[in-house]
Short mmCIF file of C-alpha atoms in Angstrom, two decimals:
data_model
loop_
_atom_site.label_atom_id
_atom_site.label_comp_id
_atom_site.label_asym_id
_atom_site.label_seq_id
_atom_site.Cartn_x
_atom_site.Cartn_y
_atom_site.Cartn_z
CA MET A 1 3.32 19.90 -8.82
CA VAL A 2 3.44 16.58 -9.02
CA VAL A 3 6.24 15.90 -6.55
CA SER A 4 4.11 18.31 -4.39
CA ALA A 5 0.75 16.43 -4.52
CA LEU A 6 3.64 13.36 -3.25
CA ALA A 7 4.31 14.89 -0.74
CA ALA A 8 0.56 16.38 0.04
CA TYR A 9 -0.38 12.83 0.28
CA GLY A 10 2.13 11.30 2.64
CA VAL A 11 4.57 10.21 0.27
CA ARG A 12 7.55 10.35 2.32
CA ARG A 13 9.86 8.07 -0.19
CA ALA A 14 11.06 7.40 -4.26
CA VAL A 15 12.62 4.80 -5.06
CA THR A 16 13.86 6.09 -8.54
CA SER A 17 15.57 4.45 -11.65
CA PRO A 18 18.10 6.31 -14.07
CA GLY A 19 16.40 8.31 -17.26
CA SER A 20 16.68 11.14 -19.63
CA ARG A 21 12.98 10.97 -19.96
CA ASN A 22 12.40 11.13 -16.24
CA ALA A 23 14.94 13.58 -15.54
CA PRO A 24 12.71 16.59 -14.95
CA LEU A 25 10.91 14.19 -12.30
CA LEU A 26 14.23 13.98 -10.53
CA MET A 27 15.24 16.88 -10.22
CA ALA A 28 11.93 17.63 -8.63
CA LEU A 29 12.72 14.94 -6.18
CA GLU A 30 16.28 15.06 -5.20
CA ARG A 31 15.18 19.51 -4.69
CA SER A 32 12.42 18.24 -2.83
CA GLU A 33 12.92 18.68 0.87
CA GLU A 34 9.76 16.60 2.14
CA ILE A 35 10.75 13.23 -0.02
CA GLN A 36 13.40 11.29 0.08
CA ALA A 37 15.00 10.38 -3.86
CA ILE A 38 17.00 6.68 -3.08
CA PRO A 39 18.43 5.58 -6.25
CA VAL A 40 17.81 1.88 -7.77
CA ILE A 41 18.99 1.09 -11.64
CA ASP A 42 16.87 -2.12 -12.32
CA GLU A 43 13.68 -1.35 -11.71
CA ARG A 44 12.14 -4.84 -10.54
CA CYS A 45 14.07 -4.35 -8.19
CA ALA A 46 13.19 -0.91 -6.74
CA ALA A 47 9.47 -1.66 -7.03
CA PHE A 48 10.23 -4.33 -4.33
CA GLU A 49 12.08 -2.44 -2.88
CA ALA A 50 9.21 -0.38 -2.75
CA LEU A 51 6.76 -2.86 -1.93
CA GLY A 52 8.87 -3.42 0.64
CA MET A 53 9.07 0.04 2.84
CA ALA A 54 5.86 1.09 1.99
CA ASP A 55 4.78 -2.57 3.57
CA ILE A 56 6.70 -2.01 7.05
CA SER A 57 6.34 2.20 7.07
CA GLY A 58 2.22 1.58 6.22
CA GLU A 59 3.43 5.09 4.56
CA PRO A 60 2.63 5.25 0.58
CA VAL A 61 5.83 5.29 -1.23
CA ALA A 62 6.94 6.47 -5.21
CA LEU A 63 8.87 4.66 -7.33
CA CYS A 64 10.06 6.73 -10.94
CA CYS A 65 11.02 5.79 -14.20
CA THR A 66 11.91 6.35 -17.56
CA SER A 67 9.44 5.86 -21.01
CA GLY A 68 9.75 2.83 -22.50
CA THR A 69 9.91 -1.41 -20.59
CA ALA A 70 11.25 0.11 -17.67
CA LEU A 71 7.78 0.56 -16.35
CA LEU A 72 7.16 -2.71 -17.89
CA ASN A 73 10.22 -3.90 -14.94
CA TYR A 74 7.31 -2.42 -12.43
CA ALA A 75 4.32 -4.76 -12.89
CA PRO A 76 5.28 -7.89 -10.53
CA ALA A 77 5.55 -6.07 -7.71
CA ILE A 78 2.63 -4.06 -8.97
CA ALA A 79 0.30 -6.69 -8.92
CA GLU A 80 1.50 -7.17 -4.41
CA ALA A 81 1.45 -4.42 -4.02
CA TYR A 82 -2.81 -4.64 -5.70
CA TYR A 83 -3.73 -7.90 -4.08
CA ARG A 84 -2.07 -6.63 -0.18
CA GLU A 85 -3.80 -3.79 -0.74
CA ILE A 86 -0.39 -1.44 -0.37
CA PRO A 87 0.32 1.79 -1.52
CA LEU A 88 2.72 2.02 -4.96
CA ILE A 89 2.60 5.15 -6.78
CA VAL A 90 3.64 5.00 -10.10
CA VAL A 91 5.59 8.01 -11.75
CA SER A 92 6.08 6.93 -15.30
CA ALA A 93 8.03 10.45 -17.71
CA ASP A 94 6.95 9.13 -21.01
CA ARG A 95 7.47 10.68 -25.04
CA PRO A 96 5.84 13.11 -26.55
CA GLU A 97 1.63 11.24 -28.00
CA ALA A 98 2.80 12.50 -31.15
CA TRP A 99 5.88 10.07 -31.15
CA ILE A 100 3.96 7.24 -29.57
CA ASP A 101 3.78 4.02 -32.84
CA GLN A 102 6.39 5.74 -34.72
CA ALA A 103 9.52 4.24 -34.45
CA ASP A 104 10.74 6.52 -32.29
CA SER A 105 13.26 4.96 -29.29
CA GLN A 106 12.64 4.33 -26.21
CA THR A 107 8.40 4.68 -26.64
CA ILE A 108 5.30 2.09 -26.08
CA ARG A 109 1.87 2.56 -25.24
CA GLN A 110 2.26 3.83 -21.57
CA PRO A 111 -1.29 4.76 -19.83
CA GLY A 112 -2.88 1.39 -19.20
CA ALA A 113 0.02 -0.79 -19.73
CA LEU A 114 -0.06 -1.62 -16.10
CA GLY A 115 -3.53 -2.43 -16.55
CA ASN A 116 -5.83 -4.91 -13.88
CA ILE A 117 -2.92 -4.32 -11.24
CA VAL A 118 -3.66 -0.64 -10.09
CA LYS A 119 -6.89 0.98 -8.48
CA ALA A 120 -6.36 3.60 -10.32
CA ALA A 121 -4.20 5.03 -13.11
CA VAL A 122 -3.62 8.66 -14.12
CA ASP A 123 -2.41 10.57 -18.35
CA LEU A 124 -1.46 13.79 -18.28
CA GLY A 125 -1.26 14.70 -21.60
CA ASP A 126 1.54 17.07 -23.22
CA SER A 127 2.45 19.28 -21.72
CA GLN A 128 0.33 22.86 -22.14
CA ASP A 129 0.74 26.30 -21.34
CA SER A 130 -3.08 27.20 -19.73
CA ASP A 131 -4.71 27.20 -16.34
CA GLU A 132 -7.19 24.76 -17.50
CA TYR A 133 -4.29 22.63 -18.04
CA LEU A 134 -3.02 22.80 -14.75
CA TRP A 135 -6.22 22.73 -13.24
CA TYR A 136 -6.83 19.22 -14.93
CA CYS A 137 -3.11 17.68 -14.25
CA ASN A 138 -4.53 18.86 -10.37
CA ARG A 139 -7.86 17.35 -10.20
CA MET A 140 -6.18 14.09 -11.78
CA LEU A 141 -3.30 14.19 -9.46
CA ASN A 142 -6.00 14.85 -6.36
CA ASP A 143 -7.86 11.65 -7.72
CA ALA A 144 -5.26 9.16 -8.13
CA LEU A 145 -3.42 9.10 -4.85
CA ALA A 146 -7.19 9.44 -2.91
CA THR A 147 -7.69 6.90 -4.33
CA ALA A 148 -4.81 4.78 -3.78
CA THR A 149 -4.08 5.88 0.90
CA SER A 150 -8.64 6.12 1.10
CA GLY A 151 -10.65 2.58 1.46
CA PRO A 152 -8.90 -0.11 0.23
CA LYS A 153 -5.10 1.19 -0.27
CA GLY A 154 -3.67 0.54 -3.34
CA PRO A 155 -1.19 1.22 -6.42
CA VAL A 156 -2.07 3.89 -8.43
CA HIS A 157 -0.52 4.68 -12.32
CA ILE A 158 0.43 8.16 -12.77
CA ASN A 159 1.61 8.69 -16.61
CA VAL A 160 3.27 12.21 -17.65
CA HIS A 161 4.48 12.87 -21.45
CA LEU A 162 7.27 15.64 -21.23
CA THR A 163 8.98 17.10 -23.89
CA ALA A 164 12.31 18.35 -25.29
CA PRO A 165 14.33 20.25 -23.72
CA LEU A 166 13.95 18.56 -20.53
CA THR A 167 16.59 19.92 -18.04
CA THR A 168 16.43 23.34 -18.98
CA GLU A 169 16.14 25.74 -15.87
CA THR A 170 13.34 28.72 -16.27
CA GLU A 171 12.72 31.20 -13.28
CA ILE A 172 8.46 30.49 -12.86
CA ASP A 173 5.13 32.02 -10.73
CA PRO A 174 5.35 29.59 -7.94
CA ALA A 175 1.82 30.22 -7.47
CA GLU A 176 1.19 28.52 -11.09
CA ALA A 177 2.51 25.22 -10.52
CA VAL A 178 0.94 25.19 -6.15
CA PHE A 179 -1.05 21.97 -6.31
CA HIS A 180 -4.18 22.24 -3.95
CA LYS A 181 -4.85 18.91 -1.86
CA ILE A 182 -8.66 18.05 -2.73
CA GLY A 183 -9.48 17.00 1.40
CA ILE A 184 -11.85 13.93 1.53
CA ILE A 185 -14.56 13.19 4.45
CA ALA A 186 -15.00 9.67 4.27
CA PRO A 187 -16.73 7.08 5.59
CA ALA A 188 -16.10 5.75 9.30
CA GLU A 189 -13.48 3.14 9.28
CA VAL A 190 -14.53 2.28 12.93
CA ILE A 191 -17.88 -0.19 12.93
CA PRO A 192 -20.69 1.78 14.52
CA THR A 193 -21.30 0.48 18.04
CA GLU A 194 -25.07 -0.75 17.03
CA THR A 195 -24.09 -2.84 14.61
CA ALA A 196 -21.33 -4.36 16.29
CA ARG A 197 -24.02 -5.21 19.50
CA ARG A 198 -26.55 -6.27 16.94
CA LEU A 199 -23.52 -9.31 15.44
CA ALA A 200 -22.83 -10.19 18.68
CA LEU A 201 -25.71 -11.79 20.26
CA ASN A 202 -25.67 -12.75 16.54
CA LEU A 203 -22.81 -15.28 17.98
CA ILE A 204 -23.58 -15.65 21.34
CA GLY A 205 -24.12 -19.63 22.35
CA ARG A 206 -22.72 -20.13 18.95
CA LYS A 207 -19.15 -22.39 17.61
CA VAL A 208 -17.25 -19.99 15.92
CA LEU A 209 -13.78 -19.67 14.29
CA VAL A 210 -12.38 -16.23 13.27
CA VAL A 211 -9.02 -17.40 11.31
CA GLY A 212 -6.61 -14.86 10.28
CA GLY A 213 -4.46 -14.27 6.76
CA PHE A 214 -1.63 -12.55 6.32
CA HIS A 215 -2.00 -8.40 7.69
CA SER A 216 0.23 -6.36 9.17
CA PRO A 217 0.20 -5.84 13.69
CA GLU A 218 -1.76 -3.63 15.00
CA ASP A 219 -2.22 -3.80 18.76
CA LYS A 220 -5.74 -2.84 19.10
CA LEU A 221 -6.86 -5.75 17.12
CA GLY A 222 -4.38 -8.37 18.26
CA LYS A 223 -5.60 -7.54 21.81
CA ALA A 224 -9.84 -7.70 20.58
CA LEU A 225 -8.49 -11.29 19.10
CA ALA A 226 -7.02 -12.57 22.55
CA ALA A 227 -10.33 -11.36 24.37
CA ILE A 228 -12.39 -12.34 21.96
CA SER A 229 -9.70 -16.13 21.76
CA ALA A 230 -10.82 -16.80 25.45
CA ILE A 231 -13.69 -16.60 25.04
CA GLU A 232 -16.08 -20.18 25.67
CA GLY A 233 -17.44 -21.06 22.21
CA PHE A 234 -15.06 -18.94 20.78
CA ARG A 235 -12.01 -19.73 18.46
CA VAL A 236 -8.68 -17.82 17.18
CA ILE A 237 -6.60 -19.70 14.45
CA ASP A 238 -3.58 -17.46 12.80
CA GLU A 239 -0.78 -19.21 11.13
CA GLY A 240 1.84 -16.73 11.49
CA LEU A 241 1.21 -14.11 8.57
CA ALA A 242 -1.57 -12.44 10.64
CA ASN A 243 0.94 -11.10 12.65
CA ILE A 244 -1.51 -11.23 16.63
CA ARG A 245 -0.72 -11.80 20.07
CA GLY A 246 -2.29 -13.73 22.61
CA ALA A 247 -2.01 -16.83 25.83
CA MET A 248 -4.85 -18.21 23.35
CA ILE A 249 -4.93 -17.58 19.81
CA GLU A 250 -4.09 -20.89 18.20
CA THR A 251 -1.21 -21.36 15.44
CA GLY A 252 -0.10 -23.58 12.72
CA PRO A 253 -1.20 -25.03 9.65
CA ASP A 254 -2.40 -28.13 11.18
CA THR A 255 -4.64 -26.91 13.76
CA PRO A 256 -7.78 -28.26 13.74
CA ILE A 257 -10.81 -26.27 12.66
CA GLY A 258 -13.54 -28.59 15.13
CA MET A 259 -17.53 -28.39 14.05
CA PRO A 260 -17.55 -24.47 13.89
CA GLU A 261 -21.12 -22.66 12.81
CA VAL A 262 -19.90 -19.53 12.04
CA LEU A 263 -16.88 -18.89 10.21
CA ILE A 264 -15.40 -14.79 10.61
CA THR A 265 -11.93 -14.64 8.08
CA PHE A 266 -9.95 -11.41 7.94
CA GLY A 267 -6.65 -10.40 6.22
CA GLY A 268 -5.00 -11.97 2.77
CA SER A 269 -5.03 -15.26 1.75
CA LEU A 270 -3.49 -18.49 3.79
CA VAL A 271 -0.67 -20.63 2.90
CA SER A 272 -1.66 -23.57 4.33
CA ALA A 273 -4.15 -25.73 1.30
CA LYS A 274 -4.79 -28.11 3.92
CA LEU A 275 -6.32 -25.63 6.20
CA LYS A 276 -8.13 -24.09 3.72
CA GLU A 277 -9.51 -27.92 1.99
CA ALA A 278 -11.13 -27.95 5.41
CA LEU A 279 -12.57 -24.95 5.91
CA ARG A 280 -14.76 -25.50 2.42
CA GLN A 281 -15.31 -29.05 3.42
CA CYS A 282 -16.24 -28.56 6.66
CA GLY A 283 -19.88 -28.67 6.60
CA SER A 284 -21.49 -27.33 9.67
CA ILE A 285 -20.03 -23.79 9.39
CA ARG A 286 -23.43 -21.58 8.24
CA GLU A 287 -22.53 -18.18 8.01
CA HIS A 288 -19.03 -16.93 7.38
CA TRP A 289 -18.44 -12.71 7.62
CA HIS A 290 -15.35 -11.76 6.36
CA VAL A 291 -13.88 -8.31 7.47
CA GLY A 292 -12.05 -6.23 5.22
CA GLN A 293 -12.12 -4.01 2.80
CA ASP A 294 -11.56 -5.38 -0.25
CA GLY A 295 -13.98 -4.37 -2.36
CA ARG A 296 -15.55 -6.91 -4.23
CA ALA A 297 -16.66 -10.80 -2.68
CA VAL A 298 -13.82 -12.80 -1.04
CA ASP A 299 -15.89 -16.32 -1.42
CA THR A 300 -12.00 -17.95 -1.15
CA PHE A 301 -13.99 -21.41 1.17
CA ARG A 302 -17.84 -21.30 -1.03
CA LYS A 303 -19.40 -20.33 2.09
CA LEU A 304 -19.48 -16.60 2.82
CA THR A 305 -23.18 -14.69 3.66
CA THR A 306 -22.63 -12.19 4.94
CA ARG A 307 -19.78 -8.91 3.66
CA ILE A 308 -18.18 -6.36 6.56
CA ASP A 309 -16.67 -3.47 4.43
CA PHE A 310 -15.02 -1.92 7.49
CA PRO A 311 -10.71 -3.36 8.53
CA ALA A 312 -10.27 -5.34 10.45
CA ALA A 313 -9.11 -3.00 13.70
CA GLY A 314 -11.81 -1.05 13.62
CA PHE A 315 -14.38 -4.70 13.42
CA PHE A 316 -13.01 -6.49 16.33
CA PRO A 317 -12.74 -4.07 18.82
CA ARG A 318 -15.72 -3.51 18.72
CA LEU A 319 -16.90 -6.18 18.80
CA ALA A 320 -14.89 -7.91 21.23
CA GLY A 321 -16.29 -5.03 23.69
CA ALA A 322 -19.90 -5.52 22.02
CA LEU A 323 -19.24 -9.41 23.63
CA GLY A 324 -18.19 -8.71 26.85
CA HIS A 325 -21.33 -6.99 27.81
CA HIS A 326 -23.15 -10.25 27.38
CA VAL A 327 -20.11 -12.70 28.50
CA ARG A 328 -20.02 -13.41 32.37
CA THR A 329 -16.57 -14.34 33.76
CA GLY A 330 -16.99 -17.61 34.32
CA GLU A 331 -18.11 -18.04 30.17
CA LEU A 332 -13.85 -17.04 30.00
CA LYS A 333 -12.47 -20.30 28.74
CA PRO A 334 -9.82 -21.95 30.60
CA LYS A 335 -5.84 -20.66 29.90
CA LEU A 336 -4.44 -23.34 27.00
CA ILE A 337 -1.97 -25.56 28.44
CA ALA A 338 1.72 -24.35 27.09
CA ALA A 339 1.77 -27.46 25.01
CA ASN A 340 -1.04 -26.34 22.65
CA GLN A 341 1.13 -23.49 21.99
CA ALA A 342 4.37 -25.26 21.91
CA PRO A 343 5.79 -24.93 18.00
CA PRO A 344 6.27 -28.00 16.70
CA SER A 345 8.95 -30.76 17.81
CA VAL A 346 11.76 -31.80 15.22
CA ASP A 347 13.39 -34.56 15.11
CA PRO A 348 17.06 -33.18 16.15
CA ALA A 349 18.85 -36.45 14.41
CA GLU A 350 17.05 -35.65 11.20
CA TRP A 351 18.95 -32.62 8.54
CA ASP A 352 16.56 -31.49 6.20
CA SER A 353 14.87 -27.69 5.72
CA ALA A 354 12.54 -28.02 8.49
CA THR A 355 15.78 -28.49 11.25
CA ALA A 356 17.36 -25.89 9.34
CA VAL A 357 15.02 -23.58 9.53
CA ALA A 358 13.70 -24.26 13.55
CA THR A 359 17.74 -24.94 14.28
CA LEU A 360 17.57 -20.80 12.95
CA LEU A 361 14.62 -19.45 13.96
CA SER A 362 15.41 -20.46 17.77
CA ALA A 363 19.06 -18.30 17.53
CA VAL A 364 16.47 -14.89 16.60
CA PRO A 365 16.19 -11.99 19.21
CA GLN A 366 12.31 -11.15 19.02
CA GLN A 367 12.78 -7.97 18.25
CA TRP A 368 13.72 -8.82 14.68
CA ASN A 369 11.25 -8.74 11.14
CA ILE A 370 11.10 -12.32 9.96
CA GLN A 371 10.76 -11.77 5.75
CA LEU A 372 10.05 -15.11 4.49
CA GLY A 373 10.12 -16.30 0.84
CA ASN A 374 7.44 -18.34 -0.78
CA GLY A 375 7.59 -22.57 -1.84
CA MET A 376 9.11 -24.35 1.32
CA SER A 377 10.83 -21.00 3.01
CA VAL A 378 7.45 -19.63 4.43
CA ARG A 379 5.87 -23.28 4.86
CA ARG A 380 8.49 -24.55 7.21
CA ALA A 381 8.83 -21.27 8.92
CA LEU A 382 5.33 -19.89 9.63
CA PRO A 383 4.34 -23.43 12.29
CA LEU A 384 7.53 -21.43 14.72
CA VAL A 385 7.21 -18.41 14.17
CA ALA A 386 2.75 -18.15 14.46
CA GLY A 387 1.74 -16.55 18.12
CA GLY A 388 3.34 -13.01 17.79
CA ARG A 389 6.25 -14.34 18.84
CA PHE A 390 8.63 -11.82 16.60
CA HIS A 391 8.15 -8.39 16.06
CA ARG A 392 6.83 -9.37 12.58
CA VAL A 393 6.56 -12.04 10.31
CA SER A 394 6.31 -10.73 6.03
CA SER A 395 6.17 -12.74 3.02
CA ASN A 396 5.13 -11.84 -0.75
CA ARG A 397 1.66 -13.85 -0.30
CA GLY A 398 -1.06 -11.62 -2.10
CA VAL A 399 0.13 -13.20 -6.08
CA SER A 400 2.37 -15.84 -4.07
CA GLY A 401 5.57 -15.10 -6.79
CA ILE A 402 9.10 -16.41 -5.98
CA ASP A 403 10.21 -13.15 -7.94
CA GLY A 404 11.25 -10.64 -5.90
CA CYS A 405 11.80 -12.02 -2.14
CA VAL A 406 14.77 -10.26 -2.12
CA SER A 407 14.48 -6.91 -3.38
CA THR A 408 11.61 -6.71 -1.30
CA ALA A 409 13.87 -7.77 2.40
CA VAL A 410 15.85 -4.90 1.27
CA GLY A 411 13.16 -2.50 0.96
CA ALA A 412 11.53 -3.01 4.35
CA SER A 413 14.62 -3.55 6.68
CA ALA A 414 15.84 -0.07 4.90
CA ALA A 415 12.54 1.13 6.43
CA TYR A 416 12.18 -1.26 9.56
CA GLY A 417 15.63 0.28 10.63
CA LYS A 418 16.40 -3.03 13.11
CA PRO A 419 17.55 -6.39 12.22
CA THR A 420 15.60 -8.57 9.32
CA LEU A 421 16.08 -11.93 8.66
CA LEU A 422 15.07 -13.14 4.85
CA ILE A 423 14.88 -17.21 4.92
CA VAL A 424 14.65 -17.88 1.16
CA GLY A 425 15.14 -21.05 -0.83
CA ASP A 426 17.84 -21.30 -3.88
CA MET A 427 15.46 -21.28 -6.36
CA SER A 428 14.25 -17.71 -5.65
CA ALA A 429 17.68 -15.76 -4.62
CA GLN A 430 19.06 -16.92 -7.88
CA TYR A 431 16.01 -14.98 -9.26
CA ASP A 432 16.35 -11.68 -7.36
CA MET A 433 19.61 -11.04 -6.42
CA GLY A 434 20.45 -7.85 -8.49
CA ALA A 435 18.38 -6.97 -5.20
CA LEU A 436 22.16 -7.34 -3.37
CA ALA A 437 23.92 -4.00 -5.95
CA SER A 438 20.85 -2.10 -5.35
CA GLY A 439 22.98 0.09 -2.58
CA GLN A 440 20.07 -0.08 -0.08
CA VAL A 441 21.17 -2.89 1.43
CA THR A 442 22.36 -2.05 5.26
CA PRO A 443 24.42 -3.55 8.25
CA LYS A 444 20.84 -4.65 9.50
CA MET A 445 20.36 -7.10 6.67
CA LYS A 446 20.19 -10.78 7.03
CA ILE A 447 19.12 -13.33 4.48
CA ALA A 448 19.37 -16.94 4.97
CA VAL A 449 19.21 -19.07 1.66
CA LEU A 450 18.17 -22.75 1.76
CA ASP A 451 20.54 -24.14 -0.40
CA ASN A 452 18.76 -27.91 -0.87
CA GLY A 453 19.50 -27.48 -4.53
CA GLY A 454 16.78 -25.86 -5.71
CA GLY A 455 12.66 -25.93 -5.98
CA GLU A 456 12.38 -28.86 -2.63
CA ILE A 457 8.13 -27.81 -3.06
CA PHE A 458 8.40 -29.64 -5.61
CA ARG A 459 9.60 -32.71 -4.85
CA ARG A 460 6.91 -32.79 -2.81
CA VAL A 461 3.74 -31.95 -3.87
CA ALA A 462 1.93 -34.20 -5.96
CA THR A 463 0.98 -32.12 -8.72
CA THR A 464 5.51 -32.24 -10.20
CA ARG A 465 6.78 -35.14 -7.84
CA ALA A 466 6.53 -37.51 -10.21
CA LEU A 467 7.40 -36.15 -13.33
CA PRO A 468 10.15 -37.64 -15.09
CA GLU A 469 11.22 -34.03 -16.00
CA ARG A 470 10.70 -32.92 -12.84
CA GLU A 471 14.84 -31.93 -12.11
CA ARG A 472 15.49 -30.63 -15.00
CA LEU A 473 12.70 -28.61 -15.83
CA ILE A 474 10.93 -27.45 -12.85
CA ALA A 475 13.38 -27.85 -9.49
CA GLY A 476 15.61 -26.09 -11.70
CA GLY A 477 19.36 -27.67 -10.50
CA VAL A 478 20.77 -24.13 -9.47
CA LYS A 479 24.22 -23.58 -8.62
CA LEU A 480 24.29 -19.94 -6.47
CA PRO A 481 28.33 -18.77 -6.54
CA LEU A 482 26.96 -17.96 -2.90
CA ARG A 483 29.93 -17.25 -1.21
CA GLN A 484 31.43 -15.47 -3.84
CA LEU A 485 29.04 -12.83 -4.09
CA ALA A 486 28.62 -12.15 -0.11
CA GLU A 487 31.66 -11.14 -0.07
CA SER A 488 31.47 -8.69 -3.82
CA PHE A 489 28.56 -6.76 -1.81
CA GLY A 490 30.40 -6.79 1.76
CA PHE A 491 28.53 -9.88 3.13
CA ARG A 492 29.74 -11.30 5.54
CA TYR A 493 29.54 -14.84 4.31
CA LEU A 494 28.94 -17.74 6.39
CA GLU A 495 27.80 -21.37 6.18
CA ALA A 496 26.33 -24.89 7.22
CA ALA A 497 25.77 -28.57 6.46
CA ASP A 498 24.58 -29.75 9.71
CA ARG A 499 22.57 -28.57 12.70
CA GLU A 500 25.94 -28.39 14.71
CA PHE A 501 27.78 -26.14 12.80
CA LEU A 502 23.75 -24.36 11.44
CA ALA A 503 23.57 -23.78 15.75
CA GLU A 504 27.29 -22.02 15.36
CA ALA A 505 26.43 -19.95 12.49
CA ALA A 506 22.85 -18.23 13.23
CA LYS A 507 24.64 -17.22 16.70
CA SER A 508 26.90 -15.11 14.27
CA LEU A 509 24.30 -14.38 12.23
CA ALA A 510 22.78 -12.68 15.90
CA ALA A 511 25.73 -10.95 16.51
CA GLU A 512 26.99 -9.55 13.45
CA ASN A 513 26.01 -5.60 13.85
CA GLU A 514 28.71 -4.59 11.50
CA ARG A 515 27.23 -5.27 7.93
CA PRO A 516 25.17 -7.62 6.31
CA CYS A 517 25.09 -11.12 6.55
CA LEU A 518 24.32 -14.13 4.53
CA LEU A 519 24.40 -17.56 5.02
CA ARG A 520 24.07 -20.53 3.31
CA ILE A 521 22.43 -23.62 4.54
CA ILE A 522 23.08 -27.00 2.78
CA ILE A 523 20.72 -29.42 2.05
CA ASP A 524 21.14 -32.71 0.87
CA ASN A 525 18.03 -33.54 -1.30
CA GLU A 526 19.97 -36.63 -2.97
CA GLN A 527 17.16 -38.87 -1.57
CA LEU A 528 13.95 -36.28 -2.43
CA LYS A 529 15.97 -35.90 -5.62
CA GLN A 530 15.46 -38.90 -6.89
CA PRO A 531 12.27 -40.60 -9.48
#
């Protein structure tokens, strides 16, 4: 019934980890004709790989683990999924209720263990031979899966108590175990035309700034924002993770915001602290509209006046159409000059992480997906990837942790099927190198590790850069045997320590099609390391 419910709600992949308590679930998943079971031993890696798969595919992905601490290893990825509104379905096997807190092995209090980082949690208690129990399970599964896949999407937890014998097979009447999906007629996800026209009238003649946080690429959203950005008085800023394209879309964290009267935001959090602070301090903003099905007030800039609880793709196309009724051709802005859209220049004579990332990305084909780590990786890359230069740009910016960057990229690569490049720092890479052993790495996976002797960002931000404890306890001297790791896991290994060698290595990385590739980029940070 559990596996049939997953399939009924669109789950096509389930990332599983081994165990005996979850053996019945593993058997059902492996024998399903609709769901692919993907084994990954490490539950933390498994959860982040599922996150990458769900993010890129746009489909819910299930996770299945045994009882005990296995479930707790899912927590970092589930938190990320919660704040990025990605539907991960956690299915955890559990011991019989009577044995919890009775000094039995692999037994903890699993119901509610993921607490505040799931949209819903259901506990399917000890199995009972009754129609009422099956009715209860059917209803709980519908509730959980509908919650995960509708409205603001997000992770849910289904805890299943299983009693021995676990793997004995017996004949059953299929009618007794069948899952019945409960249909839903949900509110429209497209804003009514009349409402859009009323809002458009409120914007005519005013200075309007639209700012996009991280968001999946959607053609109709991009086209609508491009049309809005062409109207006199309207501006659209994308840091890069909003994945929007258009000749007049302005990019980069250092873009001046001007003096807008109305701020309209959509998507997730911004990376640039400078941009966030500029919006908080801007005294000309009289109204702030936030677009999205967040289910709560998102008031990042302390100016929120209106919540527009529709998906961005259900709002901006209607707004663009409504504005088109009121804007004459003469009120369209002239095209931005190419210089305004050019990526920031770097000093070719200087060898640092900015030059390295710019050199690397200049060799990357446009159809590739780009996955970015956190810390300096995302900050160095965003000015260079904005404006829709690549197929898609993603990063774990829901919680902005470094713990699952490699695993997420592995899952994203498996779901995309074409080349995916992960740009990640050495500290983040060390945290998550277990992903290379997951068995899910494809020849399309490319990893570039910025080897800058630890957490470069801690040597730059005011909070930590002057601390005498910085190098030993915060920046963390990282010594990763990348060559040995790459060769052990079947990666082609490349290395570069200056701009000229990196240009050649990047070409080799882009041309490699037979096996995954790992490129170590050595950045000499001795000067930065000085207190």
